[in-house]
XYZ file of C-alpha atoms in Angstrom:
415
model
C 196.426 268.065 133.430
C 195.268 266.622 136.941
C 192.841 263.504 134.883
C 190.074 263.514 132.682
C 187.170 263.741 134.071
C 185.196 266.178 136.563
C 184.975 265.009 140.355
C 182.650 266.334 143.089
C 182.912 266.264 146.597
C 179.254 266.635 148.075
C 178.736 267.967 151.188
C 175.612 269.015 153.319
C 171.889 269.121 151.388
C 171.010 273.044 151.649
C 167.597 272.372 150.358
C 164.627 270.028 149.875
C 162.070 270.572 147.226
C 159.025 268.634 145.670
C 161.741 266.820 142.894
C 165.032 267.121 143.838
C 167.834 268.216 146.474
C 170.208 270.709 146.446
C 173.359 269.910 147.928
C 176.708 272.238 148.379
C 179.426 270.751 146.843
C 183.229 271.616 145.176
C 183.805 270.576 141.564
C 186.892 269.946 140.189
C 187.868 270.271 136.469
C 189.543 268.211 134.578
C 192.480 270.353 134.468
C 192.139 271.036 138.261
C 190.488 273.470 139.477
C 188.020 274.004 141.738
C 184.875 275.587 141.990
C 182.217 275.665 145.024
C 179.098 274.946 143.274
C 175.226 273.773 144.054
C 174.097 270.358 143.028
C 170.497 269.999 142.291
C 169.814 266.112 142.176
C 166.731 264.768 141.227
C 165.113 262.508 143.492
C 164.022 259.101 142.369
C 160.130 258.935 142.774
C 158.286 256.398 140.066
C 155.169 258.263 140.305
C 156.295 261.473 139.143
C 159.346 260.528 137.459
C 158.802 261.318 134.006
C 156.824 264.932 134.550
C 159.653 265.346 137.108
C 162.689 264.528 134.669
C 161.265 266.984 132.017
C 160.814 269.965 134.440
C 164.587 269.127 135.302
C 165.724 269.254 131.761
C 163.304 272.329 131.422
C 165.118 274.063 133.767
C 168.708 272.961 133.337
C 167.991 274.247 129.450
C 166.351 277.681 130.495
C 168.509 278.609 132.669
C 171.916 278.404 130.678
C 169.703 281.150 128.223
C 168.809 283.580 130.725
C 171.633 285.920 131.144
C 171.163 288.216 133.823
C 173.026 289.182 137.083
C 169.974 288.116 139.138
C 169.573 285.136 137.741
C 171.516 282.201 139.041
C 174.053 280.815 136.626
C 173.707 276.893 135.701
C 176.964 275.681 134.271
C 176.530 272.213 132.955
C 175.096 269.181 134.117
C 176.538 266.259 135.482
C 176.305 262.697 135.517
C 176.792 261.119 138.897
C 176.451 257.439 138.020
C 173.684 255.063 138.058
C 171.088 257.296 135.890
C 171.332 259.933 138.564
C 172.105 263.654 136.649
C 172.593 266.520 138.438
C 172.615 270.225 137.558
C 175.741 272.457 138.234
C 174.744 275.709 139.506
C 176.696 278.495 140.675
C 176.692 278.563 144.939
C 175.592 281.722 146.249
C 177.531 281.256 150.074
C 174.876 284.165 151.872
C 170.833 283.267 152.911
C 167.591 283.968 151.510
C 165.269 286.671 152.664
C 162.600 284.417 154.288
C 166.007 283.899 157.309
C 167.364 288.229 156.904
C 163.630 288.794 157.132
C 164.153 287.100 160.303
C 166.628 289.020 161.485
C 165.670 292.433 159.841
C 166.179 293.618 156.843
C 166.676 297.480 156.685
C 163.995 299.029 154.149
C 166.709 300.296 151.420
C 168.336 296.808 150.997
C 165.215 295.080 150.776
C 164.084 297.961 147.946
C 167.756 296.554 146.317
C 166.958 293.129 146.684
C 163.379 293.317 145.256
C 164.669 295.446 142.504
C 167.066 293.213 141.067
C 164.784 290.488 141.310
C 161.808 292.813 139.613
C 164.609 293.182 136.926
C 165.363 289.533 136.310
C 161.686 288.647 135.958
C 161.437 291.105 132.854
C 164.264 290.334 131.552
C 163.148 286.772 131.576
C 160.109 287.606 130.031
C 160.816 289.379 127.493
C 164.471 288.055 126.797
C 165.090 285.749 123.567
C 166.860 282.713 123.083
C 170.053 282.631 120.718
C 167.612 281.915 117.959
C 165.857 285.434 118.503
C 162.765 283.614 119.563
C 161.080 285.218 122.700
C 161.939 282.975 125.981
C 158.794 284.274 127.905
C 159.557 282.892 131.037
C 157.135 283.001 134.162
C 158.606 281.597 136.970
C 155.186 280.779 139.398
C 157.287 280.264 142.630
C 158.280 283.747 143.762
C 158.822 283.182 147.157
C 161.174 284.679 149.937
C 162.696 280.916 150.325
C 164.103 281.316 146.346
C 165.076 284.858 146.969
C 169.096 284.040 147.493
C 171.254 287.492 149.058
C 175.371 286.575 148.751
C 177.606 287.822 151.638
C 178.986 290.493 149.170
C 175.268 291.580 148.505
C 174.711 289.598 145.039
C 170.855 289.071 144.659
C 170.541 285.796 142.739
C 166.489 283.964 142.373
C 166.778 280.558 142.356
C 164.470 277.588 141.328
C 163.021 278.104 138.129
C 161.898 274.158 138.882
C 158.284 274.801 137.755
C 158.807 277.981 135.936
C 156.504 278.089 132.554
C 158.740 279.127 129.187
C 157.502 279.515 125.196
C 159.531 277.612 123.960
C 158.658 274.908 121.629
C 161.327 272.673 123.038
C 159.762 272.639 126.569
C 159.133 268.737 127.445
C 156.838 269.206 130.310
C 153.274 270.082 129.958
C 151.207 271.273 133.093
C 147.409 269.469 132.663
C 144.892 272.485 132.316
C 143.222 271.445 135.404
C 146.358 271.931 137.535
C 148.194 274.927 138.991
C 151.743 275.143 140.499
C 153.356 276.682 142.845
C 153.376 278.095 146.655
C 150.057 278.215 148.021
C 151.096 281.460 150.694
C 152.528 283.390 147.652
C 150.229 282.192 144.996
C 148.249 285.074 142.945
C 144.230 285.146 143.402
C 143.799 284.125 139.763
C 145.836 281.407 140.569
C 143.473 280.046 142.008
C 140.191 281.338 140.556
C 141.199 281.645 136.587
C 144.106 278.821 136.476
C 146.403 281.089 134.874
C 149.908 282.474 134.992
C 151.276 285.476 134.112
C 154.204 288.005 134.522
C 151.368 289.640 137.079
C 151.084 286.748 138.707
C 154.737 286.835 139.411
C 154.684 290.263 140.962
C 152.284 289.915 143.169
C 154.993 287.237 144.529
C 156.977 289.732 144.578
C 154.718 291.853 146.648
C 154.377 289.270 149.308
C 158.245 288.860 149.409
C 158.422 292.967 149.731
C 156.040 292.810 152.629
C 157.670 290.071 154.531
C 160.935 291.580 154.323
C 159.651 294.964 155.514
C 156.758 293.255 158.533
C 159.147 290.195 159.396
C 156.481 287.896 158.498
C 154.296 286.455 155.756
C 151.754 288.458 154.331
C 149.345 285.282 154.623
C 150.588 284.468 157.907
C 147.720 282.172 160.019
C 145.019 282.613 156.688
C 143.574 278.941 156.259
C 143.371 277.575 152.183
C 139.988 278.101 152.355
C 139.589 281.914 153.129
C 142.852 282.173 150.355
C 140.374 280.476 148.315
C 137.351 282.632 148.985
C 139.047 285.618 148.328
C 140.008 284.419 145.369
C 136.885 285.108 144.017
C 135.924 288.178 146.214
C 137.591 291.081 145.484
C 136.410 292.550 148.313
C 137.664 290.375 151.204
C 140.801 290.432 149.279
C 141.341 294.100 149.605
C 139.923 294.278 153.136
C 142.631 291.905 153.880
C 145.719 293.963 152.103
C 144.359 296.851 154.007
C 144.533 295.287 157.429
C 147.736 294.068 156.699
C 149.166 297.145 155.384
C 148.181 298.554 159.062
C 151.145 296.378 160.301
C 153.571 298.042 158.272
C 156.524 300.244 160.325
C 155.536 303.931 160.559
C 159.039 304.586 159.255
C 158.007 302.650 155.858
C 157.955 305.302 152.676
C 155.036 306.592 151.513
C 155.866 305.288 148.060
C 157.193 301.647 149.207
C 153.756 301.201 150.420
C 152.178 302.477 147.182
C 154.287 299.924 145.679
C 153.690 296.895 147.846
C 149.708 298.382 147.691
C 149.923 298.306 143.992
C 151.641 294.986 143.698
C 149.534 293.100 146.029
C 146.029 293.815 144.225
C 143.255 291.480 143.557
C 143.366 292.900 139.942
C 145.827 291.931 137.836
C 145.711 294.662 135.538
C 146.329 297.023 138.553
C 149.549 296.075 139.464
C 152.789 297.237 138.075
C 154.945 295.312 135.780
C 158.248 293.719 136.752
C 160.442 296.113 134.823
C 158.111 299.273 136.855
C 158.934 297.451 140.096
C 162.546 297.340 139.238
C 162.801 301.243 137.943
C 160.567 302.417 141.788
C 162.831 300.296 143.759
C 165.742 301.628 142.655
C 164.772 305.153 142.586
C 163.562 304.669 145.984
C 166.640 303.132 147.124
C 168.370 306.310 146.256
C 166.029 307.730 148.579
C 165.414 305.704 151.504
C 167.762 306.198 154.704
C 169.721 303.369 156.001
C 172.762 301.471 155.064
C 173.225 300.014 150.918
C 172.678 296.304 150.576
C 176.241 295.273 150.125
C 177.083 297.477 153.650
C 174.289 295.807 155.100
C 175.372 292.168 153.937
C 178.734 293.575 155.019
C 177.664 294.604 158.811
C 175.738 291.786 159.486
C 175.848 288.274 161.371
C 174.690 286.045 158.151
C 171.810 283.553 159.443
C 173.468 279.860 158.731
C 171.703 277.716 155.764
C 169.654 274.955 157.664
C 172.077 272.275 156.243
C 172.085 268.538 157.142
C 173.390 265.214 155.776
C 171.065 263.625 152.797
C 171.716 261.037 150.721
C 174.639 262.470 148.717
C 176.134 263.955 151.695
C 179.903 263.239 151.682
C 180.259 261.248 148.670
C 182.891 261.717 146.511
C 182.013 261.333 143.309
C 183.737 261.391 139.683
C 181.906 261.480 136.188
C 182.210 258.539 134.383
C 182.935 255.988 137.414
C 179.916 253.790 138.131
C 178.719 253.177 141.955
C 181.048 250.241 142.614
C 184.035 251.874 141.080
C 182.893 255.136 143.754
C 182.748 252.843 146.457
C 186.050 250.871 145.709
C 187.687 254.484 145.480
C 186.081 255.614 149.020
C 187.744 252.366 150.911
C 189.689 252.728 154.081
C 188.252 256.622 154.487
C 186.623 257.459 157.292
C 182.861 256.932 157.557
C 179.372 257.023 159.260
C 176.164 256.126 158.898
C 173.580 259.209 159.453
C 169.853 258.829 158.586
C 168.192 256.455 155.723
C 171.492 254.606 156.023
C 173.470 257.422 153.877
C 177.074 256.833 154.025
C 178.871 260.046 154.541
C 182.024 261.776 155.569
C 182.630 263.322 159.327
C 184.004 266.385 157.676
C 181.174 267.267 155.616
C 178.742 266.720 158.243
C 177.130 269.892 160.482
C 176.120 269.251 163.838
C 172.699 268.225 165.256
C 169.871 266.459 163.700
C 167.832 267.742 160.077
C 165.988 270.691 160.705
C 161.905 270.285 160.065
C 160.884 270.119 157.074
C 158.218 272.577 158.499
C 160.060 275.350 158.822
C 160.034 277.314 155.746
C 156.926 277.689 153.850
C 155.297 274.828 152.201
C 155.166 274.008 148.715
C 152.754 272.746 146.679
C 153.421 270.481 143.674
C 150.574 269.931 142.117
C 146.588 271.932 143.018
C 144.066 270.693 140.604
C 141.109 272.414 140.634
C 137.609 270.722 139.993
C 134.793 272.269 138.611
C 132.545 274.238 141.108
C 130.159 271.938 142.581
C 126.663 272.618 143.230
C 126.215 273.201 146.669
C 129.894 275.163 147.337
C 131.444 277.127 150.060
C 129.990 274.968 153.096
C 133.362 274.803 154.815
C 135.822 272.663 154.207
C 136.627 269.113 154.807
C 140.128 267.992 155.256
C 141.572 264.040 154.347
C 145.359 264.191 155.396
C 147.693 261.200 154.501
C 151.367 261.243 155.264
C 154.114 259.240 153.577
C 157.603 259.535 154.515
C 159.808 258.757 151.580
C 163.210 259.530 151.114
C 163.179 261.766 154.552
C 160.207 263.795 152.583
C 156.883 264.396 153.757
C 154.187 264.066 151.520
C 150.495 265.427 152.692
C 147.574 265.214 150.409
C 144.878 267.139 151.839
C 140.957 267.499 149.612
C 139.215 270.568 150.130
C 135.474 271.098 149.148
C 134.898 274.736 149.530
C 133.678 277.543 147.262
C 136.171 276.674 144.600
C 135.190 273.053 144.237
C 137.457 270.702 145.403
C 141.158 271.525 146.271
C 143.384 268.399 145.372
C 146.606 269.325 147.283
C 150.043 267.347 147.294
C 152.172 269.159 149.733
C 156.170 269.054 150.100
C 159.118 269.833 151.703
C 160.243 273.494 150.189
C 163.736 273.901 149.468
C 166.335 276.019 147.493
């Protein structure tokens, strides 16, 4: 046996979110082996820290009962010293479809992708826990940013951060005057009704199918406020799927368009459930021209994860061992300083500054939604406050508009 504890080596922060960080890192066991595997750290913020902590144990506790191939695998947690706990997750070494959409994503791999993911999202639904109780999971982030394809074409979701479970052992409670989730990808009764449902979750999906098949979001350059509106117009909803489903290839099936048609529509009750989605994608992957999603995660040149050096970036770190006993152990290694005075290891670090925290799409972490006031819909007028903390950028921005007022904190999106 090599000692008795687990160590970590932590390396480059692959993601940012509203909570936490994700970091890639290689675990090794007591007995010595190693693993590549993702960290999710929580962040320290006092404001949020309790809601935050219980969404983290949330998730840590639903995911290690959702058993499904699409689903990615949490192994354990971890204690890193000083009150900070971390998730172990399984590392899924690929990209996610917001960067292949980027690049192009052949229709029949995207069908593959979306499939599986359909798949996971019933299963998750309408899965039980070990004590035959129903886990009825709703994960209100589907987004092409938590959409994760491996190079060997493994289709994993990730973040299940704010995802919405029946279980009577769920710590966090979302206030009934708040919603969750991505703004861009967000369901109309998100926004009008305050609700989430396994609907709600496909219509995610829908925007993910479209971006993959256009190259770019299906909300692309719509302001909050016309989202908003046609939240509560049906109408200007479907005028908009219709001029967007103009963009769509000519080469584009007739039925994937049904499907992203069907999955994108104002109505809830009109679109398909996630286990229909899954059951038309892979029929029409069977049918589709082009190359299978592990030949095309094969063939091509995998976009790079925008990685950069965070606050856990090359620390090496073993359970049980407090922060002086980590830093006595690091003396006499090489080291530099990089950003918010993080100590880290050359080896672990990837060249050139942190990418933006602007380049993938925006989440939003909490979107309270006041009652309707009298006089609605005059426009909208914006109060924007930014506070960098911990290399995060938080925007609040109020919106009066024809929903009442929009209460908005904005964050860095991650993994």
């Amino acid at each position: 046996m090599e000692g008795d504890a687990r160590s970590f080596r932590i390396g480059p922060c692959v993601g940012r979110g509203g909570f936490g960080e994700v970091y890639r890192a290689w675990m090794t066991t007591a007995g010595g082996l190693q693993t590549e595997v993702a960290l999710k750290i929580l962040r320290p913020d006092p404001l949020r820290r309790a809601d935050a902590s219980a969404r983290f144990r949330d998730e840590g506790r639903m995911l290690s009962r959702l058993q499904h191939p699409a689903v990615v695998r949490a192994f354990d947690w971890a204690d890193l010293g000083d009150g900070h706990m971390a998730l172990v997750t399984e590392f899924v070494d690929g990209a996610d479809l917001h960067a292949c959409a980027a690049i192009g994503i052949g229709e029949r791999p995207l069908l593959e992708v979306i499939g599986a993911v359909a798949s996971a999202l019933h299963a998750a639904y309408h899965g039980a826990d070990p004590d035959g109780r129903p886990l009825e999971v709703i994960h209100r982030d589907i987004k092409p940013t938590n959409l994760r394809i491996g190079r060997h074409g493994q289709v994993r979701l990730l973040d299940f951060g704010i995802a919405r479970f029946g279980s009577d052992e769920r710590e966090s409670r979302t206030e009934s005057d708040l919603v969750v989730g991505s703004v861009p990808y967000m369901a109309p009764e998100r926004f009008s009704e305050r609700v989430s449902s396994p609907a709600a979750d496909v219509y995610g999906l829908g925007c993910c199918l479209y971006e993959g098949l256009v190259g770019t979001a299906f909300h692309r350059e719509t302001r909050l406020r016309d989202l908003s509106a046609m939240a509560l117009n049906a109408s200007a909803s479907a005028e908009h799927l219709a001029s967007r489903l103009e963009q769509l290839p000519a080469t584009v099936h007739p039925e994937t368009r049904a499907l992203l048609e069907r999955c994108l529509a104002h109505d809830p009750a009109r679109r398909p459930t996630a286990d229909e989605v899954a059951r038309i994608c892979e029929g029409l992957a069977g049918e589709v021209r082009g190359p299978t999603l592990r030949r095309w995660c094969a063939d091509v040149a995998f976009p790079e994860d925008a990685s950069f050096a965070a606050t856990w970036t090359g620390r090496r770190v073993t359970e049980g061992e407090d922060a002086g006993e980590q830093d006595e152990a690091d003396r006499g290694r090489p080291k530099v300083v990089h950003q918010a005075g993080a100590t880290v290891d050359p080896d672990l670090l990837d060249a050139g500054p942190p990418p933006a925290l602007s380049t993938t799409p925006l989440e939003v972490a909490a979107l309270p939604l006041a009652p309707r006031p009298a006089r609605g819909g005059r426009g909208a007028r914006w109060a924007v406050g930014a506070l960098g903390a911990m290399g995060c950028a938080l925007v609040v921005l109020s919106v009066a508009g024809a929903l009442g007022t929009l209460m908005i904190a904005v964050v860095g999106s991650g993994w």
